[in-house]
Coordinates of C-alpha atoms in Angstrom, one line a residue:
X1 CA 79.5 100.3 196.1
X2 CA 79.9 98.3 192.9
X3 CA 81.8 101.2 191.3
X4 CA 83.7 102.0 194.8
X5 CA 85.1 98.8 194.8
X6 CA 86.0 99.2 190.7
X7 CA 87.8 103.0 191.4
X8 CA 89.9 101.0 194.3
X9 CA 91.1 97.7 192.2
X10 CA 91.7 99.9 189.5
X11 CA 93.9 102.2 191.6
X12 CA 95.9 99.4 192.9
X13 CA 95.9 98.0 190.0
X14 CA 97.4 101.1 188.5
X15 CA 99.8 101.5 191.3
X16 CA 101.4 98.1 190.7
X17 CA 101.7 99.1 187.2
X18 CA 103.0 102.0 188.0
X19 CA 106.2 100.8 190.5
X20 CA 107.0 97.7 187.8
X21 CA 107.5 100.0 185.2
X22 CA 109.6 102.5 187.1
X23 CA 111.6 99.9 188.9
X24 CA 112.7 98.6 185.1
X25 CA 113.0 102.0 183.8
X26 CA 115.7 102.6 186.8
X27 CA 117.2 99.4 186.1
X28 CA 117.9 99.8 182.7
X29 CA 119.0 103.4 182.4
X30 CA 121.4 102.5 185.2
X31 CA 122.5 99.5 182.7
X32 CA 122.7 102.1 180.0
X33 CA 124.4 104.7 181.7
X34 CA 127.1 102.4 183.3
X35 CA 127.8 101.4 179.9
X36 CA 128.1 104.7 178.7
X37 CA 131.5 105.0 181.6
X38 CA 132.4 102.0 181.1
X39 CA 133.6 102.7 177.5
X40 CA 135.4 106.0 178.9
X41 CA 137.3 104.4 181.3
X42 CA 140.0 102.2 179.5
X43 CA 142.2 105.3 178.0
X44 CA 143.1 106.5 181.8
X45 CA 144.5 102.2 182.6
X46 CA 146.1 102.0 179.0
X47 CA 148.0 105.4 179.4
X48 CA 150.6 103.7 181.8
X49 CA 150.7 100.8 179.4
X50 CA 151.6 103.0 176.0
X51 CA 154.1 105.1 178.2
X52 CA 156.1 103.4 180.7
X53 CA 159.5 102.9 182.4
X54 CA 161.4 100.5 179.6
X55 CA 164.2 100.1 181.5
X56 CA 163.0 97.6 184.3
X57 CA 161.9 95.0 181.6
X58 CA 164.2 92.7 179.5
X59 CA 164.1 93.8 175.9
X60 CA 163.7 91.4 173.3
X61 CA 167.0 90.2 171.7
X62 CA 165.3 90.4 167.9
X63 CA 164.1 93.7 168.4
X64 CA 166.3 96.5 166.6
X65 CA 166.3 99.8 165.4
X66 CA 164.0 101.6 168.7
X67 CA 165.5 103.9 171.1
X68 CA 166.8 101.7 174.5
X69 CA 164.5 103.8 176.7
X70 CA 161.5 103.6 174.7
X71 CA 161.5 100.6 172.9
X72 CA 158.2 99.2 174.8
X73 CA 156.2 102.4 174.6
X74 CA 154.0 103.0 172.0
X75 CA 154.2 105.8 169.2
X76 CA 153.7 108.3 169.4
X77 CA 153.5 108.0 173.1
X78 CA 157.4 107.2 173.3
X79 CA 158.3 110.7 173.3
X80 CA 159.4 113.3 176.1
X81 CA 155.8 115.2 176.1
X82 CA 153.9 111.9 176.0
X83 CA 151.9 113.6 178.9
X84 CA 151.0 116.2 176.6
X85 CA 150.1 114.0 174.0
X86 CA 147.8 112.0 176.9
X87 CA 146.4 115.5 177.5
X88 CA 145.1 116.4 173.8
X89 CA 144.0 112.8 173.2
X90 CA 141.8 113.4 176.3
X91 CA 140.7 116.9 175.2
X92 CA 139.5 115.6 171.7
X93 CA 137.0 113.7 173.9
X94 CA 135.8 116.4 176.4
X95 CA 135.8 119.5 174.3
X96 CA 133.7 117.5 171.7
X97 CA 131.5 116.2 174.6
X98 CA 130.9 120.2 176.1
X99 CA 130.2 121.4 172.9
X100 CA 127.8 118.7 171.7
X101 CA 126.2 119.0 175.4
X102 CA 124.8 121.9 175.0
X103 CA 122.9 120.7 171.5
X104 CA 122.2 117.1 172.7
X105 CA 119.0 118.5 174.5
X106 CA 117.9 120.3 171.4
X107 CA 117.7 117.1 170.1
X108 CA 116.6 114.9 173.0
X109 CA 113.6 117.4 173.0
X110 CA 112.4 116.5 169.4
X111 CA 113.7 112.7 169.0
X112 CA 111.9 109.6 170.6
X113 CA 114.5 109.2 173.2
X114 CA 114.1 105.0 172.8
X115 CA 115.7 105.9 169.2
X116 CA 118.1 108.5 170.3
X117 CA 119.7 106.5 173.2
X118 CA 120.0 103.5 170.8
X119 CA 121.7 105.3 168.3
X120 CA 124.1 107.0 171.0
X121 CA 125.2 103.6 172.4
X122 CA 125.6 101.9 168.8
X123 CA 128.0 104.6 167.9
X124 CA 129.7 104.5 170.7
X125 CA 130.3 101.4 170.7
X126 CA 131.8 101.7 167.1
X127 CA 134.1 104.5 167.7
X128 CA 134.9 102.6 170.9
X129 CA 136.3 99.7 169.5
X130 CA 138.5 101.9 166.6
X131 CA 140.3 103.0 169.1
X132 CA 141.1 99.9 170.1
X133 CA 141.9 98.4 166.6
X134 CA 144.8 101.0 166.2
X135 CA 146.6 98.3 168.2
X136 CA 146.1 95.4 165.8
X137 CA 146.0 97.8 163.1
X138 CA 149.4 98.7 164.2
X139 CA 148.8 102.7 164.1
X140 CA 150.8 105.4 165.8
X141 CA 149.3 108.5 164.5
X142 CA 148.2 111.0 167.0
X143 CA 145.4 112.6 164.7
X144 CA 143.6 109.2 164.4
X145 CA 143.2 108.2 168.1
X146 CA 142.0 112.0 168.7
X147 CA 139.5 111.9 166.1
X148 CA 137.9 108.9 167.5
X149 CA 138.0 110.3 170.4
X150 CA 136.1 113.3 169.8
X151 CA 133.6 111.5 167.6
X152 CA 133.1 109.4 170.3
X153 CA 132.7 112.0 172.9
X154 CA 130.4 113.8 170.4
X155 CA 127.9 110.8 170.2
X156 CA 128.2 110.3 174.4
X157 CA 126.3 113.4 174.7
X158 CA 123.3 111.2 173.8
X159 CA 123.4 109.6 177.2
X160 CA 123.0 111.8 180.0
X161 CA 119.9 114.2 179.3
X162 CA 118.2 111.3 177.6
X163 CA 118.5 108.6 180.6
X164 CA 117.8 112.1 183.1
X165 CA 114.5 112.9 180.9
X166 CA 113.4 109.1 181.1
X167 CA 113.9 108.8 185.6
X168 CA 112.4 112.3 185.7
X169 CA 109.9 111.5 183.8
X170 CA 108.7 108.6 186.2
X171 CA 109.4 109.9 189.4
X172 CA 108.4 113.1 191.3
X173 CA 111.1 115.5 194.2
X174 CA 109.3 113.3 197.1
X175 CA 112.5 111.2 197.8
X176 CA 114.5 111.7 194.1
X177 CA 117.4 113.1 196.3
X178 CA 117.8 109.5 197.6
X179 CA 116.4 107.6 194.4
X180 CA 118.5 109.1 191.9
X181 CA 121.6 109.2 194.9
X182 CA 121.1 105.5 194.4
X183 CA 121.1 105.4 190.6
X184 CA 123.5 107.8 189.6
X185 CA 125.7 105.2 191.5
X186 CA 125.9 104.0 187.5
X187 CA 128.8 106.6 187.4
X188 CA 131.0 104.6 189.8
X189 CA 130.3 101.2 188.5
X190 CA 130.8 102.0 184.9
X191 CA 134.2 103.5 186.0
X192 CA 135.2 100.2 188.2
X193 CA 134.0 97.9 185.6
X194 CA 135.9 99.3 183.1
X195 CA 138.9 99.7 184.9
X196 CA 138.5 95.9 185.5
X197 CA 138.1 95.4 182.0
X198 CA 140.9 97.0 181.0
X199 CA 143.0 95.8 183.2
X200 CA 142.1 91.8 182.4
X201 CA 143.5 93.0 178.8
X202 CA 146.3 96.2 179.5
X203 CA 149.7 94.0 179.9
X204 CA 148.8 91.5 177.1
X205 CA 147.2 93.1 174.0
X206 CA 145.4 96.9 175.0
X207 CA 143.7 97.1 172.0
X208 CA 141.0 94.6 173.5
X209 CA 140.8 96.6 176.4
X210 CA 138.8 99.5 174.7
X211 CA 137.0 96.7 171.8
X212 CA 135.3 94.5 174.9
X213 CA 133.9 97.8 176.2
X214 CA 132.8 98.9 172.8
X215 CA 131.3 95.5 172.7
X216 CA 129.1 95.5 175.7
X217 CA 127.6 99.2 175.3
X218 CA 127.0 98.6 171.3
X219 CA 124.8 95.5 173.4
X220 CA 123.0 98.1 175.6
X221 CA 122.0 99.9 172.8
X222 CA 120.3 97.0 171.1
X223 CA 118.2 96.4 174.8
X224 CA 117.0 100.0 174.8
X225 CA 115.5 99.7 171.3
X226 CA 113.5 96.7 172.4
X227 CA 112.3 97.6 176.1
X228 CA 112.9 101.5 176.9
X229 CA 109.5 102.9 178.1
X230 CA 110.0 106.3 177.3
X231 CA 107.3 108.0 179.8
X232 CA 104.1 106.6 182.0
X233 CA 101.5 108.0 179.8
X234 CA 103.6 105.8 176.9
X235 CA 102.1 102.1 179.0
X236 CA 99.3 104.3 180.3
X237 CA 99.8 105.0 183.5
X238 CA 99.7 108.4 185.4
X239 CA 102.9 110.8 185.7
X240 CA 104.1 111.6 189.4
X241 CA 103.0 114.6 191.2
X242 CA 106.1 116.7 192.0
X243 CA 104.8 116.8 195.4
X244 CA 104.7 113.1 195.9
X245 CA 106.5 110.4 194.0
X246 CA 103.9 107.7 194.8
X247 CA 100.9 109.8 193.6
X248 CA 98.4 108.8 190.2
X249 CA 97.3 112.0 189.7
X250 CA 97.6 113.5 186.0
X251 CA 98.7 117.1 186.4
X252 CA 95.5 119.3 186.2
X253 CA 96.3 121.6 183.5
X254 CA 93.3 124.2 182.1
X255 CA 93.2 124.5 178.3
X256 CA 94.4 128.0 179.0
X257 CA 97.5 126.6 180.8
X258 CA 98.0 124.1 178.1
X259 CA 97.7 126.6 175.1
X260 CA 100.0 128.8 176.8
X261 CA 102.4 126.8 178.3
X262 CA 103.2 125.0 174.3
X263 CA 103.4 128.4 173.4
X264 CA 107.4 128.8 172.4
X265 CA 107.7 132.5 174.0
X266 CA 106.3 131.6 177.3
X267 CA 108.1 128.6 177.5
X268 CA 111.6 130.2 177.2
X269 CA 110.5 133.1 179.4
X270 CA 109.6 130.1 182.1
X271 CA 112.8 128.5 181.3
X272 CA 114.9 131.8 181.4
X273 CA 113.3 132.0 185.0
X274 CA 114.6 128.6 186.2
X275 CA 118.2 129.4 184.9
X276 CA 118.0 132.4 187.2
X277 CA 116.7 130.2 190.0
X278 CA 119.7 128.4 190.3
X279 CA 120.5 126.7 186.8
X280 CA 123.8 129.1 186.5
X281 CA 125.3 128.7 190.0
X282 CA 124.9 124.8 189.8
X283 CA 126.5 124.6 186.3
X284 CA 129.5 126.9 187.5
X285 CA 129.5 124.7 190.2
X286 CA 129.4 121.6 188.2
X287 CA 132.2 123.0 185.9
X288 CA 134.2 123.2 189.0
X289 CA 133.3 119.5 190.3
X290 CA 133.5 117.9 187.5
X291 CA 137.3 119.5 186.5
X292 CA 138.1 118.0 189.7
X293 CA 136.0 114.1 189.1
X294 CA 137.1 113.8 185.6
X295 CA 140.8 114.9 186.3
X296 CA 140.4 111.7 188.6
X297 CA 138.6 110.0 186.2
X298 CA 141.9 110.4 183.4
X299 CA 144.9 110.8 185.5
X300 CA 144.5 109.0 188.8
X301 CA 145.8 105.1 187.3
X302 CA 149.0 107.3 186.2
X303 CA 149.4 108.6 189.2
X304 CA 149.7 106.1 191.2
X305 CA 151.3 103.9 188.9
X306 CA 154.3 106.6 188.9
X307 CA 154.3 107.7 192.8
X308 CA 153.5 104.6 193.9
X309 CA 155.0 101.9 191.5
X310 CA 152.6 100.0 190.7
X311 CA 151.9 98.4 187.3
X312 CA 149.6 99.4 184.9
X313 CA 147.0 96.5 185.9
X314 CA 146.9 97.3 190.0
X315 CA 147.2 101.0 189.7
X316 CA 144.0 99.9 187.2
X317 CA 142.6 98.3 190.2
X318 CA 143.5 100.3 192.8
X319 CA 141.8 103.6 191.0
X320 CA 138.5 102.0 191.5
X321 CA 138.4 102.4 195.1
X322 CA 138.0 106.3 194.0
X323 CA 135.0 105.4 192.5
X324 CA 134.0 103.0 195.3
X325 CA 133.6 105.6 197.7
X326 CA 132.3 108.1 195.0
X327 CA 129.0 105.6 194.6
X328 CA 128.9 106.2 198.4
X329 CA 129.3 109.8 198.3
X330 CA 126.6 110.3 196.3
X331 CA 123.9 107.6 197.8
X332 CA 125.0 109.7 201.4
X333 CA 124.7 113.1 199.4
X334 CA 121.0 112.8 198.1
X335 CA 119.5 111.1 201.2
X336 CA 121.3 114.1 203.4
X337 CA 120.0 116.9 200.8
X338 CA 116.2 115.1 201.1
X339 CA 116.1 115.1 204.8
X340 CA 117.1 118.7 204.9
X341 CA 115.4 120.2 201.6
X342 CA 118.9 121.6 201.0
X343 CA 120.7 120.6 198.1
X344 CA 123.4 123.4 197.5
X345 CA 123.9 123.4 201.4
X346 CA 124.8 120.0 201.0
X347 CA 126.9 120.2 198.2
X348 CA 128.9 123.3 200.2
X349 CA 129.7 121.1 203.2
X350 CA 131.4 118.1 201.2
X351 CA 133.0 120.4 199.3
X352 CA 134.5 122.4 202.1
X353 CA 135.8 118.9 203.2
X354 CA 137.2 117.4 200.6
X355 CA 139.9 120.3 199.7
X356 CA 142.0 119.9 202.7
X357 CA 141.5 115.7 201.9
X358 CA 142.8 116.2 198.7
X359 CA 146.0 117.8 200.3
X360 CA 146.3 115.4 202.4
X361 CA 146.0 112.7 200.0
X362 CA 149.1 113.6 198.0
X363 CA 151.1 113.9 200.6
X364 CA 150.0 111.1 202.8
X365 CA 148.4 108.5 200.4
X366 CA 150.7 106.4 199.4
X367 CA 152.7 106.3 202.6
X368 CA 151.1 102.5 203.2
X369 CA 148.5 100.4 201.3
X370 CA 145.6 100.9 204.3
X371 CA 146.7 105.0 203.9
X372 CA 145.9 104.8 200.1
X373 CA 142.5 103.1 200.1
X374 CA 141.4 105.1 203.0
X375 CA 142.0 108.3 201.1
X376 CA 141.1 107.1 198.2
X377 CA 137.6 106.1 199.2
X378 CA 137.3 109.1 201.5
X379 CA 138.4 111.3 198.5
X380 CA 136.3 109.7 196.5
X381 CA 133.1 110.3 198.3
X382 CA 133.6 114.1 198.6
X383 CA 134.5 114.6 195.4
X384 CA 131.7 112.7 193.9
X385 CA 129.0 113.1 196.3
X386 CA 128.2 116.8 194.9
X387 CA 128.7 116.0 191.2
X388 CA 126.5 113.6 191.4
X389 CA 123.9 115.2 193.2
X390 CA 123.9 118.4 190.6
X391 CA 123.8 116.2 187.8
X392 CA 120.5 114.6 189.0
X393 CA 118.4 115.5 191.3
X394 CA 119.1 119.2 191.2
X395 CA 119.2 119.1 187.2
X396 CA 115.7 117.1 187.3
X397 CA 114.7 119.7 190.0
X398 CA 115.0 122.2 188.3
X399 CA 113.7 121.0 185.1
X400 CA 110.4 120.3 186.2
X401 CA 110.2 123.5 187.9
X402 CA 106.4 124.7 189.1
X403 CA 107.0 127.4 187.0
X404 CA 107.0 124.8 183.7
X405 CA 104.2 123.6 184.2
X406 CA 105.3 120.1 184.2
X407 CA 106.5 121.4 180.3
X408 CA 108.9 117.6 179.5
X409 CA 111.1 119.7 176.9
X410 CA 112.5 121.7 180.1
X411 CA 114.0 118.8 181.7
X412 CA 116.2 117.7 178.6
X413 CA 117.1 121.4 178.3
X414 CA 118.3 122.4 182.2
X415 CA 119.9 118.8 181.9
X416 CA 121.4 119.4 179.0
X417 CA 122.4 123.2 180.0
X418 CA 123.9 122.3 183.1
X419 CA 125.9 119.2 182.3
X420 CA 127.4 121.2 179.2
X421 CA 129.1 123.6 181.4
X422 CA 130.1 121.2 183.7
X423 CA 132.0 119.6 180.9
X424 CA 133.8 122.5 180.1
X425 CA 135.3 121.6 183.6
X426 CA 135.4 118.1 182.6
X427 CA 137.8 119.1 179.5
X428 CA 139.2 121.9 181.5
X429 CA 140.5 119.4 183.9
X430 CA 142.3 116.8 182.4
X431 CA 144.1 119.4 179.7
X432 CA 145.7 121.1 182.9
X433 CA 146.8 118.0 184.2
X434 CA 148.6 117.0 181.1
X435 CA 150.4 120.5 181.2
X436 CA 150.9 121.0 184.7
X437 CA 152.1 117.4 185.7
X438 CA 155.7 117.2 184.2
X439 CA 156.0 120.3 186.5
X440 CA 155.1 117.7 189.6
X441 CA 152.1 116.0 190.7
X442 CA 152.1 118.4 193.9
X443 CA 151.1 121.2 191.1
X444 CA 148.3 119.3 189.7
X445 CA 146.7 118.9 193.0
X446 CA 147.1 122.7 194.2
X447 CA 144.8 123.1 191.0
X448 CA 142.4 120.0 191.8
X449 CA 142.3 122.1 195.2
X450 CA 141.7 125.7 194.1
X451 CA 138.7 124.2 191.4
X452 CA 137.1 122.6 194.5
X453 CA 137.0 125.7 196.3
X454 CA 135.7 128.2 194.1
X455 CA 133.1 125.2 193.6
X456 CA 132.2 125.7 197.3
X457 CA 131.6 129.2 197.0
X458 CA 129.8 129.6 194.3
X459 CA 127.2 126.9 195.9
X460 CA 127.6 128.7 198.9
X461 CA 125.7 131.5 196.9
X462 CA 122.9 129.7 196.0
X463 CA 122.5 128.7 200.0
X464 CA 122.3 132.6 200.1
X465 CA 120.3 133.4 197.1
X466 CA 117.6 131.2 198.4
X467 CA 117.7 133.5 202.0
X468 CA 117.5 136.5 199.4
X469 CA 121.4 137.7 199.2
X470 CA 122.3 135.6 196.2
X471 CA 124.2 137.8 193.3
X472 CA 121.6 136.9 191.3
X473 CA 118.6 137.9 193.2
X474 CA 117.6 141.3 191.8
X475 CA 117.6 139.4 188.5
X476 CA 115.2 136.7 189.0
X477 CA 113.0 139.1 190.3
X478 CA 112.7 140.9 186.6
X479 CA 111.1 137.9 185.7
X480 CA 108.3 137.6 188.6

C-alpha cells in the first residue's frame, strides 16, 4: 500500500510537472516565433512610404534639384520600376530563406536548439535594424538593402524547425491539430504587431520602423538562452505517447530497436518512407499556399493603399485584419482536421473556398469599409487556415511517424523539408507580384487564384492516396 500510494503521488506529481513545463514551452516559442514575423512585416507598410504619389503633398520650398514627381520617394525607389525594385528586395529575403530551409534542419538536428534559436533571433535582430539604419545613414543603394535582406532571411531559417522540434517534442497527435491550430496563431500576431509597429513610425522617420522590431526579437533571443527547455527528458519528465498527449509513458524501445533505429541507413530508409507518405504532396501544397499567404504578407498594404487610397499608416492597419482572420482560420482548421482525422481533406475544402473569395475580393472589396474587412477577414482565414495547418501539425505528424520510431532528428528534418519547398512559393510569390502588378492588380490575383487551385488538387491527392489511388501509391509501397 505504502509504495501504491508513492507510484500515485509520484505520478501526479509528474503530471503537474509535466503540463507546467509544456504550457511555458508553448508560451515562449509562440513569443519567439511572433517575433520572428514581427521583424518581417515592416518592409510590406514602408513600401507605400518609399514610393508614393508626390503630387498630393506640399513640397518643401528649400528643397531643389529632385524631380517634381518624385521628390518625396526614396532612392532608389523613385523610379518608374520601383515595383520591380520592391520585388528583388523581397526575393533577396525569400530565395535566401528557401535555400537555407532546406539546411536549417541539418543543423537543428546536431545543435542544442536553446543555442541555435538564440543565435537565430540575435542575428536577426542585427540585420533587422541595418535595414533600418539606411534611413539615418541616408543610403539609397539597392545592393545594400537586398543584402540585408537575404542575410536576414538566411538566419530566419533558424526559427521554424527549431520552435516545431521543441512543441513536438512535448506533445503527442491526441489533440495537436487544435494545440498547435492555437499556437501557430504566432504567425498572425507577429504580422499585426508589426504592422502596428511600423505604422506608429512609417510617416515620421521609417528607419525606426524596422530598428524597434529588430529590437524586440534581438530581446527574445536573450529569453530563450536563459529559459528554453529543449525536451521533457531535459527537466526529467516523460515524452508523450503519440497516441495520447496526456500520457507518461517513455516509449518502449528494445535494444534492437534502439541500435537499429540510430543506425544512419535505416534511418533515411524510415525517413524516405514518410516523404512518400505524404511529405511531397504537402510541401507542393505548401509551395502553393504559401505563394498565395506571403504574396499577402508583401503586397497586400500596397494594394490597398493604391486601390483604395489610403495612406501608408491605415492601409498598415487595415492589412492586419488579413491576418486577423488568418489566426482564426487556422485555430478553426486544426480543431476541424482533429475531429475528423483528416488533415489534407481539410486543407482541400478551405482551399476550394477561398479561390472564388479571392475573386471576389478584388472586385468587390473595397467597394465600402464593412466590404473590405469582411473579405479581408474571410480571405484571411482560408488562406491561412491550410498553411498553417501543414506547417504544424501535419509537419510534426509526419515527423514522428510510427515508422521513426519516435527517432527526434526526423521531426527537424520533415519540418525543415517541407517548409523549404513551401518557401520556394513564398519567394515565388512576391517576385510575380512585383512583375505582374504594373500590368494591373486584376493580373496579380488571377495568379494568387490559379496557385490556390493547383494547391487544392494536389491535397486532393493525398485525400486519395490515403484511400489507395494517390500518384504516389505504387511508390511507397517499394518501401514496405
Amino acid at each position: 500500500n505504502i509504495s501504491s500510494i508513492h507510484n500515485s503521488l509520484w505520478i501526479i506529481l509528474c503530471f503537474c510537472s509535466l503540463c507546467r513545463y509544456r504550457g511555458f514551452t508553448l508560451f515562449l516559442t509562440f513569443l519567439f516565433y511572433t517575433s520572428y514575423h514581427l521583424s518581417r512585416k515592416p518592409i510590406s507598410i514602408v513600401k507605400s512610404e518609399l514610393h508614393k504619389n508626390c503630387s498630393t503633398l506640399i513640397r518643401p520650398p528649400n528643397l531643389n534639384g529632385t524631380d517634381n514627381e518624385t521628390w518625396c520617394d526614396w532612392a532608389p525607389f523613385d523610379q518608374d520600376n520601383y515595383q520591380t525594385l520592391f520585388g528583388a528586395v523581397d526575393n533577396s529575403f525569400l530565395v535566401a530563406y528557401a535555400i537555407g530551409m532546406f539546411f536549417s534542419g541539418i543543423f537543428g538536428e546536431r545543435v542544442p536548439l536553446r543555442y541555435y534559436l538564440t543565435t537565430g533571433m540575435l542575428l536577426s535582430g542585427l540585420f533587422t535594424c541595418l535595414f533600418g539604419l539606411g534611413f539615418y545613414w541616408n543610403i539609397h543603394s539597392i545592393w545594400y538593402y537586398a543584402f540585408v535582406q537575404a542575410m536576414n532571411g538566411l538566419v530566419q531559417t533558424t526559427g521554424w524547425p527549431a520552435v516545431v522540434a521543441c512543441v513536438g517534442n512535448w506533445f503527442g497527435k491526441g489533440k495537436r491539430g487544435f494545440i498547435m491550430g492555437v499556437w501557430n496563431s504566432h504567425t498572425s500576431v507577429g504580422n499585426i504587431l508589426g504592422s502596428l509597429i511600423a505604422g506608429i513610425f512609417v510617416s515620421s522617420a521609417w528607419g525606426m520602423s524596422f530598428i524597434v522590431p529588430g529590437i524586440i526579437i534581438a530581446s527574445t533571443g536573450i529569453l530563450c538562452f536563459f529559459f528554453l527547455v529543449e525536451k521533457p527528458e531535459d527537466v526529467d519528465c516523460s515524452p508523450p505517447h503519440n497516441g495520447c498527449p496526456y500520457c507518461l509513458d517513455f516509449y518502449e524501445l528494445s535494444l534492437k530497436d534502439r541500435v537499429l533505429y540510430k543506425g544512419p541507413f535505416l534511418f533515411l530508409l524510415s525517413l524516405c518512407y514518410i516523404i512518400l507518405q505524404g511529405v511531397m504532396e504537402f510541401s507542393l501544397c505548401l509551395l502553393f499556399a504559401k505563394l498565395v499567404s506571403y504574396t499577402f504578407l508583401y503586397w497586400l498594404p500596397l494594394y490597398i493603399s493604391n486601390v483604395a487610397h489610403f495612406d501608408s499608416k491605415e492601409a498598415g492597419d487595415m492589412s492586419t485584419l488579413f491576418d486577423v482572420g488568418g489566426i482564426v482560420g487556422g485555430v478553426v482548421a486544426g480543431l476541424v482536421s482533429d475531429q475528423t482525422g483528416g488533415r489534407a481533406s481539410t486543407c482541400c475544402v478551405m482551399l476550394i473556398v477561398a479561390a472564388p473569395m479571392l475573386f471576389l475580393y478584388n472586385h468587390i472589396g473595397q467597394h465600402s469599409l464593412a466590404t473590405t474587412i469582411g473579405m479581408l477577414l474571410v480571405c484571411g482565414a482560408l488562406v491561412n487556415g491550410p498553411y498553417a495547418l501543414i506547417t504544424t501539425a501535419v509537419s510534426a505528424d509526419l515527423g514522428t511517424h510510427e515508422s521513426l520510431r519516435g527517432n527526434s532528428r526526423a521531426l527537424s528534418t520533415v519540418t525543415a523539408i517541407i517548409d523549404g519547398t513551401g518557401s520556394i512559393g513564398a519567394a515565388l510569390g512576391p517576385l510575380l507580384a512585383g512583375l505582374i502588378s504594373p500590368t494591373g492588380w486584376n493580373n496579380v490575383f488571377f495568379m494568387l487564384i490559379t496557385a490556390d487551385i493547383l494547391a487544392c488538387l494536389v491535397s486532393c491527392n493525398v485525400t486519395m492516396w490515403k484511400k489507395g489511388r494517390g500518384l504516389n501509391t505504387w511508390l511507397s509501397k517499394l518501401l514496405l
